[in-house]
Amino acid sequence: MNIGIFGGTFNPVHKGHVSALKKILSAVSLDRVLVLPDRIPPHKSAEGLVSGSDRLEMCRIAFSGIENIEISDWELKNEGKSYSVITLRHFHEVFSEDKLYFIMGSDMLASFESWYRYEEILTLCSLICVSRSQEDTDRLEGYADKLRAKGGEVIIVPVEPFEISSSQIRDMLKKNLDCTCYLDENVVQYIMAKNLY
């Protein structure tokens, strides 16, 4: 089987995450995708991070319409920062007969060579990177070629640009602005009911 690993802070999970995953599923043959909210992201400040259980539930709601998606709390249950190599070692062992695909955004690929044990990551999985424009794709192919030269497999998948970030959505929520164009309406209801952000 081909198994996708889609990690992220998902604080909150938004329509850009969902549409990117749908595009990836139409471009790459994946039998199953594990969505993993991370405990403490190593690349980002964790300021304003709501609880893992809330982010897990928002992911369940947002991705519920896509087949063969499993929301996993594996990273949330682990102590310390959520280093991708540790997650991939675990799932490489669990799915030893299967092929893993690690899904990332374009900013992640650009900084990939600074990741903890990035060369080991290339031996554990193939990388799928989303690109938001042709210009982005051209730039990313340069990074991808460097990783391919080290034996890595990198697939670039063009997706529709999503012009807002989770941090901008959090600011809108704080100001009680309507976010339904950016968030699943059931996610909005969950956020309001729990008084998140």
Tab-separated table of N, CA, C and O in Angstrom, residues 18-76:
chain	number	residue	atom	x	y	z
A	18	VAL	N	-7.603	21.045	3.304
A	18	VAL	CA	-8.487	20.019	2.748
A	18	VAL	C	-8.375	19.967	1.231
A	18	VAL	O	-8.238	18.896	0.636
A	19	SER	N	-8.403	21.142	0.573
A	19	SER	CA	-8.335	21.150	-0.894
A	19	SER	C	-6.965	20.674	-1.387
A	19	SER	O	-6.866	19.981	-2.398
A	20	ALA	N	-5.894	20.996	-0.639
A	20	ALA	CA	-4.554	20.523	-1.019
A	20	ALA	C	-4.499	19.001	-0.964
A	20	ALA	O	-3.973	18.343	-1.867
A	21	LEU	N	-5.083	18.420	0.089
A	21	LEU	CA	-5.062	16.964	0.220
A	21	LEU	C	-5.880	16.303	-0.893
A	21	LEU	O	-5.467	15.291	-1.458
A	22	LYS	N	-7.012	16.896	-1.236
A	22	LYS	CA	-7.829	16.347	-2.339
A	22	LYS	C	-7.043	16.368	-3.652
A	22	LYS	O	-7.081	15.420	-4.426
A	23	LYS	N	-6.317	17.460	-3.885
A	23	LYS	CA	-5.520	17.586	-5.112
A	23	LYS	C	-4.403	16.539	-5.123
A	23	LYS	O	-4.125	15.922	-6.160
A	24	ILE	N	-3.764	16.340	-3.992
A	24	ILE	CA	-2.708	15.331	-3.885
A	24	ILE	C	-3.271	13.940	-4.189
A	24	ILE	O	-2.675	13.164	-4.935
A	25	LEU	N	-4.459	13.650	-3.639
A	25	LEU	CA	-5.071	12.334	-3.848
A	25	LEU	C	-5.446	12.111	-5.310
A	25	LEU	O	-5.474	10.976	-5.781
A	26	SER	N	-5.714	13.193	-6.036
A	26	SER	CA	-6.022	13.033	-7.465
A	26	SER	C	-4.749	12.907	-8.307
A	26	SER	O	-4.777	12.409	-9.421
A	27	ALA	N	-3.611	13.345	-7.738
A	27	ALA	CA	-2.349	13.323	-8.498
A	27	ALA	C	-1.467	12.121	-8.162
A	27	ALA	O	-0.680	11.667	-8.996
A	28	VAL	N	-1.563	11.623	-6.941
A	28	VAL	CA	-0.708	10.529	-6.472
A	28	VAL	C	-1.604	9.407	-5.944
A	28	VAL	O	-2.555	9.677	-5.221
A	29	SER	N	-1.286	8.188	-6.319
A	29	SER	CA	-2.112	7.053	-5.901
A	29	SER	C	-1.800	6.656	-4.451
A	29	SER	O	-0.851	5.926	-4.200
A	30	LEU	N	-2.591	7.170	-3.523
A	30	LEU	CA	-2.420	6.845	-2.101
A	30	LEU	C	-3.615	6.014	-1.643
A	30	LEU	O	-4.761	6.376	-1.900
A	31	ASP	N	-3.337	4.902	-0.968
A	31	ASP	CA	-4.412	4.027	-0.489
A	31	ASP	C	-4.986	4.498	0.837
A	31	ASP	O	-6.115	4.187	1.188
A	32	ARG	N	-4.192	5.256	1.553
A	32	ARG	CA	-4.581	5.675	2.901
A	32	ARG	C	-3.753	6.902	3.265
A	32	ARG	O	-2.603	7.007	2.863
A	33	VAL	N	-4.350	7.833	4.008
A	33	VAL	CA	-3.599	9.006	4.479
A	33	VAL	C	-3.823	9.169	5.973
A	33	VAL	O	-4.954	9.146	6.456
A	34	LEU	N	-2.715	9.298	6.702
A	34	LEU	CA	-2.769	9.583	8.133
A	34	LEU	C	-2.560	11.080	8.332
A	34	LEU	O	-1.557	11.634	7.879
A	35	VAL	N	-3.518	11.737	8.970
A	35	VAL	CA	-3.412	13.159	9.291
A	35	VAL	C	-2.981	13.258	10.750
A	35	VAL	O	-3.654	12.720	11.631
A	36	LEU	N	-1.843	13.916	10.988
A	36	LEU	CA	-1.275	13.975	12.344
A	36	LEU	C	-1.095	15.407	12.828
A	36	LEU	O	-0.135	16.074	12.435
A	37	PRO	N	-1.999	15.893	13.678
A	37	PRO	CA	-1.698	17.175	14.328
A	37	PRO	C	-0.446	17.007	15.191
A	37	PRO	O	-0.289	15.984	15.861
A	38	ASP	N	0.468	17.984	15.147
A	38	ASP	CA	1.700	17.822	15.918
A	38	ASP	C	1.574	18.423	17.317
A	38	ASP	O	0.745	19.282	17.572
A	39	ARG	N	2.405	17.893	18.202
A	39	ARG	CA	2.346	18.307	19.616
A	39	ARG	C	3.007	19.672	19.783
A	39	ARG	O	2.398	20.625	20.197
A	40	ILE	N	4.285	19.737	19.474
A	40	ILE	CA	5.013	21.020	19.486
A	40	ILE	C	5.790	21.072	18.171
A	40	ILE	O	6.743	20.316	17.988
A	41	PRO	N	5.371	21.927	17.233
A	41	PRO	CA	6.076	21.963	15.946
A	41	PRO	C	7.494	22.500	16.104
A	41	PRO	O	7.691	23.543	16.725
A	42	PRO	N	8.519	21.791	15.557
A	42	PRO	CA	9.893	22.261	15.737
A	42	PRO	C	10.215	23.522	14.942
A	42	PRO	O	11.139	24.248	15.271
A	43	HIS	N	9.421	23.805	13.881
A	43	HIS	CA	9.761	24.932	12.994
A	43	HIS	C	8.969	26.196	13.291
A	43	HIS	O	9.179	27.219	12.673
A	44	LYS	N	7.985	26.105	14.195
A	44	LYS	CA	7.112	27.253	14.414
A	44	LYS	C	7.039	27.578	15.897
A	44	LYS	O	7.237	26.723	16.738
A	45	SER	N	6.675	28.822	16.188
A	45	SER	CA	6.381	29.168	17.579
A	45	SER	C	5.014	28.571	17.916
A	45	SER	O	4.119	28.548	17.087
A	46	ALA	N	4.877	28.068	19.113
A	46	ALA	CA	3.626	27.398	19.508
A	46	ALA	C	2.663	28.365	20.197
A	46	ALA	O	1.741	27.961	20.875
A	47	GLU	N	2.863	29.663	19.988
A	47	GLU	CA	2.017	30.668	20.617
A	47	GLU	C	0.577	30.536	20.104
A	47	GLU	O	0.344	30.372	18.911
A	48	GLY	N	-0.371	30.605	21.010
A	48	GLY	CA	-1.776	30.548	20.599
A	48	GLY	C	-2.233	29.170	20.159
A	48	GLY	O	-3.253	29.028	19.478
A	49	LEU	N	-1.481	28.137	20.537
A	49	LEU	CA	-1.804	26.769	20.120
A	49	LEU	C	-2.892	26.211	21.033
A	49	LEU	O	-2.696	26.137	22.241
A	50	VAL	N	-4.039	25.840	20.440
A	50	VAL	CA	-5.096	25.245	21.268
A	50	VAL	C	-4.735	23.789	21.545
A	50	VAL	O	-3.796	23.245	20.966
A	51	SER	N	-5.497	23.142	22.419
A	51	SER	CA	-5.140	21.793	22.859
A	51	SER	C	-5.099	20.795	21.703
A	51	SER	O	-5.776	20.965	20.685
A	52	GLY	N	-4.298	19.762	21.894
A	52	GLY	CA	-4.197	18.706	20.890
A	52	GLY	C	-5.536	18.047	20.624
A	52	GLY	O	-5.876	17.748	19.479
A	53	SER	N	-6.333	17.838	21.694
A	53	SER	CA	-7.623	17.172	21.505
A	53	SER	C	-8.563	18.024	20.654
A	53	SER	O	-9.318	17.496	19.835
A	54	ASP	N	-8.497	19.358	20.803
A	54	ASP	CA	-9.328	20.238	19.974
A	54	ASP	C	-8.864	20.233	18.516
A	54	ASP	O	-9.676	20.176	17.596
A	55	ARG	N	-7.558	20.257	18.308
A	55	ARG	CA	-7.053	20.239	16.920
A	55	ARG	C	-7.347	18.892	16.259
A	55	ARG	O	-7.662	18.818	15.067
A	56	LEU	N	-7.276	17.821	17.042
A	56	LEU	CA	-7.600	16.478	16.545
A	56	LEU	C	-9.070	16.425	16.100
A	56	LEU	O	-9.389	15.937	15.012
A	57	GLU	N	-9.948	16.954	16.942
A	57	GLU	CA	-11.385	16.925	16.636
A	57	GLU	C	-11.701	17.801	15.418
A	57	GLU	O	-12.517	17.420	14.565
A	58	MET	N	-11.057	18.972	15.311
A	58	MET	CA	-11.281	19.843	14.140
A	58	MET	C	-10.837	19.131	12.860
A	58	MET	O	-11.493	19.251	11.827
A	59	CYS	N	-9.733	18.372	12.937
A	59	CYS	CA	-9.276	17.607	11.765
A	59	CYS	C	-10.287	16.521	11.412
A	59	CYS	O	-10.592	16.312	10.230
A	60	ARG	N	-10.838	15.852	12.425
A	60	ARG	CA	-11.861	14.818	12.173
A	60	ARG	C	-13.042	15.424	11.412
A	60	ARG	O	-13.564	14.842	10.474
A	61	ILE	N	-13.446	16.610	11.848
A	61	ILE	CA	-14.585	17.284	11.216
A	61	ILE	C	-14.221	17.693	9.783
A	61	ILE	O	-14.954	17.397	8.835
A	62	ALA	N	-13.080	18.363	9.629
A	62	ALA	CA	-12.715	18.948	8.328
A	62	ALA	C	-12.446	17.899	7.247
A	62	ALA	O	-12.776	18.105	6.077
A	63	PHE	N	-11.833	16.772	7.626
A	63	PHE	CA	-11.466	15.750	6.628
A	63	PHE	C	-12.492	14.624	6.519
A	63	PHE	O	-12.260	13.658	5.797
A	64	SER	N	-13.626	14.760	7.211
A	64	SER	CA	-14.585	13.644	7.286
A	64	SER	C	-15.170	13.259	5.921
A	64	SER	O	-15.601	12.132	5.738
A	65	GLY	N	-15.172	14.177	4.972
A	65	GLY	CA	-15.762	13.879	3.663
A	65	GLY	C	-14.822	13.179	2.691
A	65	GLY	O	-15.207	12.905	1.553
A	66	ILE	N	-13.595	12.891	3.110
A	66	ILE	CA	-12.622	12.263	2.201
A	66	ILE	C	-12.406	10.813	2.624
A	66	ILE	O	-12.171	10.542	3.805
A	67	GLU	N	-12.451	9.911	1.663
A	67	GLU	CA	-12.286	8.481	1.964
A	67	GLU	C	-10.848	8.138	2.343
A	67	GLU	O	-9.903	8.777	1.880
A	68	ASN	N	-10.712	7.091	3.141
A	68	ASN	CA	-9.408	6.513	3.513
A	68	ASN	C	-8.483	7.484	4.255
A	68	ASN	O	-7.267	7.398	4.148
A	69	ILE	N	-9.101	8.428	4.971
A	69	ILE	CA	-8.336	9.351	5.805
A	69	ILE	C	-8.482	8.904	7.257
A	69	ILE	O	-9.581	8.608	7.715
A	70	GLU	N	-7.361	8.867	7.960
A	70	GLU	CA	-7.382	8.486	9.369
A	70	GLU	C	-6.707	9.600	10.159
A	70	GLU	O	-5.599	10.023	9.814
A	71	ILE	N	-7.384	10.114	11.173
A	71	ILE	CA	-6.805	11.166	12.011
A	71	ILE	C	-6.075	10.470	13.166
A	71	ILE	O	-6.676	9.688	13.896
A	72	SER	N	-4.780	10.746	13.280
A	72	SER	CA	-3.951	10.035	14.263
A	72	SER	C	-3.467	10.980	15.363
A	72	SER	O	-3.026	12.099	15.091
A	73	ASP	N	-3.530	10.484	16.611
A	73	ASP	CA	-3.027	11.276	17.732
A	73	ASP	C	-1.613	10.844	18.138
A	73	ASP	O	-1.143	11.175	19.226
A	74	TRP	N	-0.912	10.138	17.243
A	74	TRP	CA	0.395	9.578	17.603
A	74	TRP	C	1.390	10.654	18.043
A	74	TRP	O	2.055	10.517	19.079
A	75	GLU	N	1.497	11.758	17.275
A	75	GLU	CA	2.454	12.811	17.663
A	75	GLU	C	2.005	13.519	18.939
A	75	GLU	O	2.829	13.913	19.760
A	76	LEU	N	0.697	13.677	19.098
A	76	LEU	CA	0.193	14.370	20.289
A	76	LEU	C	0.530	13.611	21.569
A	76	LEU	O	0.691	14.215	22.626
